[in-house]
């Protein structure tokens, strides 16, 4: 009979119980607490499968910690701030057919609601409810009493307080700084605003001003100190350049560069054009050097990079060196020009240990680069740059910078030539082009007189580094990336002119942007519960309230009067904050590392005392659909609630978690979902077979299974602690099976009837460990097992040391491996067995084995040394007759896990023959023949093929006829 499981009925049943009995409502208590949060969703469209990963990971974490005895708080809010919702509303107002169709058919939004979507808040409210329902249906163990949105009036007060605090510490500053910018929207852009959710970052280049006639020809470089080594310029002869008045000078730059300069607050006026080819062969003056160099043609120069003209430093830039070599080989070039090119001698200006006169040439030879199209040129450049930057010193031909390190000189040269007006600054977007959600290509704009969070602040940066190096980060490999982000972050525009959100308290024309009002809101979850009960009212709240609750500053009596809150209530709120803070684990997708997660660390450091800084960040990768990226254009987006209805919440949770460890991309595919569903249904059926009770006489296989359980509990717990959920889940779902199968095989062959008790114990532990992953079906299994209470409230299994029976482990392993060997022989020889004979090794071999084992554990594996000591001992001197024995035994030992080596050493000599007598019934059942077991030394043994002498300890010899 096939058991038909009604997944949605099971989900509804347990969801109701959890809700009715307030399972997830966390209040301060005497228990240890664990506060887990996850980046709140942005409700401008419903959740799809891809969103499910981070929340599911956090939920598993929350449930695991609850089972370990922690008082876990796992809350959720909704992020309304910012422009994407406005953009969505605008598209509805403009009657965007594609968007309206997607709402109707994909997300099944009722027509009446779509009409209301012209109003941004209606969009947010609708999808807020939709997302929340999905989270409840997924079984997330959230304390919903603490829900809020970022446009709630008390939240606005909270953000105002946050910003006043930052300003009082000079961390919000007014100034002119570069930002990523959408020219159409006239707004700064961050990750939320760009297509493909890219965080715009940019690099500062130094423009070196070369002079030609009355013109300035600027080139962009990251290495201003190399002006002393410039030998020529490169220009693209096929590009038409602009002659433009830039402030009060006349510049020659590419059209793209002229546009970039406009956004960097320069007065740019195009006067004329000039072909690149017309500039080839012309001489330009090098600033600060009073020398002239020539412009050479180069098709590799791209008009969109820098100014579209580059300077050439062949001694230190592998690319320039190779380009000069390549151009010497071309024949379609003017002969006069060619002889000029051939006369160029690289100017060496940096001395670095390990390099000679022309380092660029040396790395090119080392990387075996033969022309400028070789992709290894990039690598060669990086290597040389790093070596010179950290280990190089400037030579005598660099004037007053001689003897300085490159690292020092870089900044000094920059200052020096900027001061003499022989240089300027250009900002370029990294990894461009980046597009705004409106489709416009983003630029870097120098934003004037605006409000910035000063992430350039040295002290703030240093503190952030220190804390990032101290806090827990999972997976560990992300730590470097966080440090890297802290380094490159600089002033960040923190306010916008449009969008939902909180007004800047001192300048009401501005709205705090979405990646700045979402950095310390975890503290707000404490308030939200009281706000929702209407015990806190926005209009009564002043900054002193937040100072008191979050920082413990001020006089509660006074604050109680001004904020119209009873002193008791004020105390309760403060105590609750002090109980739950800091955040113990923050979960988020990897895409938020370069912004949100790093800002989260920065802002906690700025506002809270150290004891409230976040303890841990957990970062995860994204989700693929059947191996492909999920996107609207691919048509492979599955709304989460649809998927729950079709497949059930638990199978979806497991399918997302089991395909990848934290940082890898998970692959959601329907085959995996079906497989998991089957697996869970089979487990449920198994559970109804075993009721609580004790197996009275524990036999070897019972003790073995209990020992294996202890080992699994240890493995699974340690995987869970590192959030290696894929690994943990594999143990729970599959590793148990092979152990249980062996146990069933053993007990069946012995015709035992008293096994329910042992299996009940194993299944109960297994279901408990399944429950954080698949909470609904685990409850159902728990009930079927006849256990009291619920799986959710059960305790996480712990290892019981005295249930680990080393002898049982060793004996059963010997039986398993011997049975396996018999199977393999039969498979290879393809004979149908009539007689099976097993020979156990001679007693000198078991003694020698023990001696070798002890040596290997101590780290002594030298065959000669082992041999010598064995021969010296009368008990083991027989090893002389079998010189291969030592090497083979060392290999046998090394192929075993360390733990089992130790068990074996602890147990000492064992009687294999006695253990192997138990194999008879197994072999009989499996192959239909009996087994005879002989000792190698038995003079009466049947051994026509002289096999017995090949027996080794734990590797008996086998003869099959
Ligand atoms: Zn735009």
Short mmCIF file of N, CA, C and O in Angstrom, two decimals, residues 49 265 377 509 566 635 644 692 708 746 771 784 837 905 951:
data_model
loop_
_atom_site.label_atom_id
_atom_site.label_comp_id
_atom_site.label_asym_id
_atom_site.label_seq_id
_atom_site.Cartn_x
_atom_site.Cartn_y
_atom_site.Cartn_z
N UNK A 49 11.49 31.26 -4.93
CA UNK A 49 12.32 30.21 -4.33
C UNK A 49 13.68 30.76 -3.91
O UNK A 49 14.20 30.41 -2.86
N UNK A 265 32.00 67.79 -11.82
CA UNK A 265 31.91 69.19 -11.47
C UNK A 265 32.95 70.05 -12.18
O UNK A 265 33.55 70.94 -11.57
N UNK A 377 49.22 38.70 -19.41
CA UNK A 377 49.80 40.03 -19.21
C UNK A 377 49.21 40.70 -17.97
O UNK A 377 49.89 41.42 -17.23
N UNK A 509 14.47 68.38 3.67
CA UNK A 509 14.33 68.14 2.22
C UNK A 509 14.90 66.78 1.83
O UNK A 509 14.74 66.35 0.69
N UNK A 566 5.25 54.90 31.72
CA UNK A 566 5.47 54.62 33.14
C UNK A 566 6.92 54.19 33.34
O UNK A 566 7.53 53.60 32.45
N UNK A 635 12.14 33.28 -17.46
CA UNK A 635 10.84 32.67 -17.19
C UNK A 635 10.93 31.52 -16.21
O UNK A 635 10.08 30.63 -16.20
N UNK A 644 5.22 25.96 -2.37
CA UNK A 644 4.81 25.30 -1.12
C UNK A 644 3.54 24.49 -1.36
O UNK A 644 3.42 23.34 -0.94
N UNK A 692 8.16 3.38 21.85
CA UNK A 692 9.12 3.49 22.95
C UNK A 692 9.19 2.19 23.73
O UNK A 692 8.22 1.44 23.79
N UNK A 708 27.31 3.90 16.94
CA UNK A 708 27.27 4.65 15.69
C UNK A 708 26.42 5.91 15.86
O UNK A 708 26.74 6.96 15.30
N UNK A 746 21.65 -7.87 10.37
CA UNK A 746 22.21 -8.68 11.46
C UNK A 746 21.09 -9.30 12.29
O UNK A 746 21.13 -10.49 12.60
N UNK A 771 14.48 17.84 12.73
CA UNK A 771 13.43 18.83 12.94
C UNK A 771 13.81 20.29 12.64
O UNK A 771 12.97 21.03 12.14
N UNK A 784 4.25 9.91 15.60
CA UNK A 784 4.14 8.49 15.21
C UNK A 784 5.04 7.61 16.07
O UNK A 784 4.72 6.47 16.37
N UNK A 837 35.29 -20.41 2.80
CA UNK A 837 36.20 -20.68 3.92
C UNK A 837 36.94 -19.39 4.27
O UNK A 837 37.43 -18.68 3.39
N UNK A 905 43.82 0.30 19.19
CA UNK A 905 44.98 0.28 20.07
C UNK A 905 44.53 0.08 21.52
O UNK A 905 45.14 -0.66 22.29
N UNK A 951 46.46 -14.32 5.20
CA UNK A 951 45.58 -13.63 6.16
C UNK A 951 46.38 -12.55 6.92
O UNK A 951 47.54 -12.75 7.27
#
